[in-house]
Coordinates of C-alpha atoms and ligand atoms in Angstrom, one line a residue:
M943 CA 163.5 119.1 48.4
S944 CA 165.6 122.5 48.2
D945 CA 169.1 122.3 46.3
N946 CA 170.4 124.8 49.0
I947 CA 172.6 123.1 51.1
K948 CA 172.6 126.2 53.8
E949 CA 168.6 125.9 54.0
N950 CA 168.5 122.2 53.9
L951 CA 171.1 122.3 57.1
E952 CA 168.8 125.3 58.9
Y953 CA 165.8 123.1 58.5
I954 CA 167.5 119.7 59.6
N955 CA 168.9 121.5 62.8
K956 CA 165.2 123.0 63.7
K957 CA 164.1 119.1 63.4
I958 CA 167.2 118.0 65.8
A959 CA 166.2 120.8 68.2
I960 CA 162.3 119.8 68.5
A961 CA 163.1 116.4 68.5
A962 CA 166.0 116.5 70.9
E963 CA 163.3 118.8 73.2
K964 CA 160.7 115.6 72.8
S965 CA 163.1 113.9 74.7
G966 CA 164.5 116.5 77.0
R967 CA 167.6 116.9 75.9
V968 CA 168.7 120.2 73.8
R969 CA 169.8 120.2 70.1
E970 CA 173.9 120.6 71.6
D971 CA 173.4 117.2 72.9
I972 CA 173.2 115.9 69.3
L973 CA 175.6 115.3 66.9
L974 CA 174.7 116.1 63.4
L975 CA 177.2 114.1 61.1
G976 CA 177.0 115.0 57.3
V977 CA 177.0 112.1 55.0
S978 CA 178.9 113.2 51.8
K979 CA 179.3 109.3 50.3
T980 CA 178.9 110.0 46.5
I981 CA 179.5 113.7 46.7
E982 CA 181.7 116.0 45.3
V983 CA 184.2 118.1 47.3
P984 CA 182.7 121.5 46.1
E985 CA 179.1 120.9 47.6
I986 CA 180.8 119.1 50.8
K987 CA 182.7 122.3 51.1
K988 CA 179.2 124.4 51.1
A989 CA 177.8 122.0 53.8
V990 CA 181.2 122.8 55.5
D991 CA 181.0 126.1 55.4
A992 CA 176.8 125.9 56.7
G993 CA 178.4 124.2 60.0
I994 CA 179.3 120.5 59.4
D995 CA 182.3 120.1 61.2
E996 CA 182.1 115.7 61.1
L997 CA 181.9 113.7 57.8
G998 CA 180.9 110.1 57.3
E999 CA 181.3 107.9 54.5
N1000 CA 181.0 104.7 54.0
R1001 CA 184.0 103.4 51.9
V1002 CA 187.6 103.4 52.4
Q1003 CA 188.9 104.6 49.4
E1004 CA 186.0 107.9 49.5
I1005 CA 187.7 108.9 53.0
L1006 CA 191.3 108.9 50.9
E1007 CA 190.2 110.8 48.3
K1008 CA 188.4 113.6 49.8
Y1009 CA 190.7 113.6 53.3
E1010 CA 193.6 115.9 51.8
K1011 CA 191.0 118.4 50.2
I1012 CA 188.9 119.0 52.9
E1013 CA 190.2 120.3 56.2
N1014 CA 188.8 121.4 59.5
V1015 CA 186.3 118.3 59.8
K1016 CA 186.6 115.0 61.4
W1017 CA 186.0 112.0 59.4
H1018 CA 184.0 109.0 60.6
L1019 CA 183.8 105.5 58.5
I1020 CA 179.8 104.6 58.8
G1021 CA 180.2 101.9 56.3
H1022 CA 181.7 97.9 56.7
L1023 CA 185.0 97.7 56.9
Q1024 CA 187.2 95.2 55.8
T1025 CA 190.4 94.1 58.1
N1026 CA 193.1 94.7 55.0
K1027 CA 191.6 98.1 54.7
V1028 CA 191.9 99.1 58.5
K1029 CA 196.1 100.4 57.9
Y1030 CA 195.1 102.9 55.6
I1031 CA 192.6 104.7 57.9
I1032 CA 193.5 104.5 61.2
D1033 CA 195.4 107.7 61.6
K1034 CA 192.6 109.5 59.2
V1035 CA 189.4 109.1 61.2
A1036 CA 187.8 109.9 64.4
L1037 CA 185.4 107.1 64.9
I1038 CA 184.5 103.7 63.2
H1039 CA 181.1 103.1 63.7
S1040 CA 180.9 100.0 61.9
V1041 CA 183.1 97.4 64.4
D1042 CA 180.8 94.0 64.4
S1043 CA 183.0 91.4 65.0
V1044 CA 186.4 90.7 67.3
R1045 CA 188.3 89.6 64.7
L1046 CA 187.9 93.3 63.4
A1047 CA 188.5 95.0 66.5
E1048 CA 191.5 92.9 67.0
E1049 CA 193.1 94.2 63.7
I1050 CA 192.0 97.9 64.7
N1051 CA 193.6 97.9 68.1
K1052 CA 196.7 96.2 66.5
R1053 CA 197.2 99.1 64.2
A1054 CA 195.9 101.4 66.4
Y1055 CA 199.2 100.4 68.6
Q1056 CA 201.7 100.5 65.9
N1057 CA 200.2 104.2 64.9
G1058 CA 200.5 105.3 68.9
L1059 CA 196.6 105.8 69.4
I1060 CA 194.0 105.1 71.1
M1061 CA 190.9 104.9 68.3
D1062 CA 187.0 105.1 69.4
I1063 CA 184.8 102.9 68.2
L1064 CA 181.5 101.9 68.1
L1065 CA 179.8 98.4 67.6
E1066 CA 177.2 98.4 65.1
V1067 CA 173.8 95.9 65.6
N1068 CA 172.1 94.7 63.2
I1069 CA 168.7 95.2 64.9
A1070 CA 166.2 94.3 63.0
D1071 CA 167.8 90.8 62.0
E1072 CA 168.2 91.8 58.4
E1073 CA 169.7 89.4 56.4
S1074 CA 171.1 91.5 53.8
K1075 CA 172.6 94.1 56.6
F1076 CA 176.0 93.8 58.6
G1077 CA 176.2 93.9 62.6
I1078 CA 176.1 92.3 65.7
K1079 CA 173.2 90.3 66.4
P1080 CA 171.6 91.4 69.5
D1081 CA 172.4 88.4 71.3
E1082 CA 175.3 88.1 70.8
L1083 CA 176.0 91.5 71.9
F1084 CA 177.0 91.5 75.6
D1085 CA 179.6 88.2 75.2
I1086 CA 181.4 90.7 72.0
V1087 CA 181.1 94.2 74.1
S1088 CA 182.8 92.0 76.5
K1089 CA 185.9 90.3 74.1
I1090 CA 186.6 93.7 72.6
A1091 CA 186.7 95.8 76.3
E1092 CA 190.1 94.0 76.3
F1093 CA 191.8 95.4 73.7
P1094 CA 193.8 98.6 75.3
N1095 CA 194.3 100.1 72.0
L1096 CA 190.5 100.6 71.2
R1097 CA 187.4 102.8 73.0
I1098 CA 183.8 101.4 73.1
K1099 CA 182.1 104.6 72.7
G1100 CA 178.9 103.3 72.0
L1101 CA 176.1 101.5 69.5
M1102 CA 175.6 102.1 66.2
T1103 CA 172.7 100.8 63.9
V1104 CA 171.5 101.0 60.3
A1105 CA 167.6 100.9 60.6
P1106 CA 165.4 99.2 58.1
F1107 CA 164.4 101.4 54.7
V1108 CA 161.0 102.3 55.4
E1109 CA 159.0 105.2 53.8
N1110 CA 157.7 106.3 57.5
G1111 CA 160.4 106.8 60.5
E1112 CA 157.6 105.9 62.6
E1113 CA 157.8 102.5 61.7
N1114 CA 161.4 102.4 63.2
R1115 CA 160.7 103.7 66.6
L1116 CA 160.8 100.2 68.1
Y1117 CA 164.1 99.3 67.1
F1118 CA 165.4 102.5 68.0
R1119 CA 163.7 101.9 72.2
R1120 CA 165.7 98.3 71.4
M1121 CA 169.1 100.2 70.7
K1122 CA 168.8 102.4 73.5
Q1123 CA 167.8 99.8 75.9
L1124 CA 170.7 98.0 74.7
V1125 CA 172.8 101.0 75.9
V1126 CA 171.1 101.2 79.1
D1127 CA 172.1 97.2 79.7
I1128 CA 175.4 97.5 79.1
N1129 CA 176.3 100.2 80.8
A1130 CA 174.3 99.0 84.1
K1131 CA 176.7 96.0 83.5
S1132 CA 179.8 98.0 83.6
I1133 CA 182.2 96.2 82.1
N1134 CA 185.7 96.8 82.3
N1135 CA 184.5 100.5 83.0
I1136 CA 183.1 100.8 79.5
N1137 CA 180.5 104.0 79.5
M1138 CA 178.7 104.2 76.1
E1139 CA 177.8 107.6 75.8
I1140 CA 177.3 107.5 71.5
L1141 CA 174.2 106.2 69.8
S1142 CA 174.5 106.6 66.8
M1143 CA 170.9 106.2 64.5
G1144 CA 168.5 107.9 62.1
M1145 CA 169.2 108.9 58.5
T1146 CA 166.8 111.2 56.2
G1147 CA 163.9 109.2 56.7
D1148 CA 163.3 108.9 60.5
Y1149 CA 166.3 110.9 62.5
E1150 CA 163.2 112.7 64.5
V1151 CA 161.6 109.3 66.0
A1152 CA 165.7 108.2 66.5
I1153 CA 166.5 110.9 68.2
E1154 CA 163.3 110.6 70.5
E1155 CA 164.1 107.2 70.8
G1156 CA 167.8 108.3 72.2
A1157 CA 170.0 109.1 69.5
T1158 CA 173.1 111.0 70.4
L1159 CA 174.5 111.1 66.5
V1160 CA 172.5 111.8 63.3
R1161 CA 173.6 110.4 59.8
I1162 CA 172.3 112.3 57.1
G1163 CA 173.4 112.3 53.6
T1164 CA 170.3 113.1 51.4
G1165 CA 168.3 115.4 53.2
I1166 CA 171.8 117.9 53.4
F1167 CA 172.4 117.2 49.7
G1168 CA 169.9 115.9 48.0
P1169 CA 169.4 113.1 46.5
R1170 CA 172.3 110.9 45.7
F1171 CA 173.6 109.8 41.6
Y1172 CA 175.4 106.6 41.0
A1173 CA 177.3 106.7 37.9
Ligands
LIG1383 C1 174.2 106.5 53.3 C2 173.9 106.1 54.8 C3 173.7 107.3 55.3 C4 173.0 108.4 55.0 O1 171.4 107.9 54.3 P1 170.5 109.0 54.0 O2 169.3 108.7 53.9 O3 171.0 109.9 52.4 O4 170.3 110.0 55.1 C5 173.7 106.7 57.1 N1 174.2 105.7 57.5 C6 174.8 104.9 56.7 C7 175.9 103.7 57.1 C8 175.0 105.1 55.3 O5 175.6 104.3 54.7

């Protein structure tokens, strides 16, 4: 893989455009979220200079550290969120992708109310029913959606999933298709005027397949920044 972030982005943007066309859409219909976890600020700034304007992190602490140093971007929390940490990020993120319980939603609603804002959230679904993964089980989703829909300071914008780690993205196609069907089914129920428009799925290994199956937001780290090194 190229170590040139700008070239990586050009390549990914081309692939996104092709996959979007295959699903009857255009490049502009898909949001590319740059996943900047473990990446140092100067590297992230290169991506921002090359056009990335929304960044995703999976740890609260890492958003707090980078928040002041990188301007003119929207931050997304994409990793598991503990209720006791909601207060630190409530006024710093544009979208929380990882809401997986009514209890967590209740806490976000409370903090959003205290801050005088409406928080946009996605519900995380454990679509492959993996032991190791967070997320709501598909058969519990409708019940949880209707409960979370009652919170006045939350807006449910859609669903998110972290699909299984696979060598070939094609292996996740049926999971992505099921995710899209869940969105369609929920919208068909017209729960308290919920209209889901965001489907956050697809990472470096499988984003093209995810888009072909209906993703509106892909979360890409390695494909932009190269491999991550954990100290
Ligand atoms: C790390 C991460 C990504 C990006 O993964 P890559 O394979 O590096 O593109 C996407 N979503 C979540 C939730 C992540 O934690």
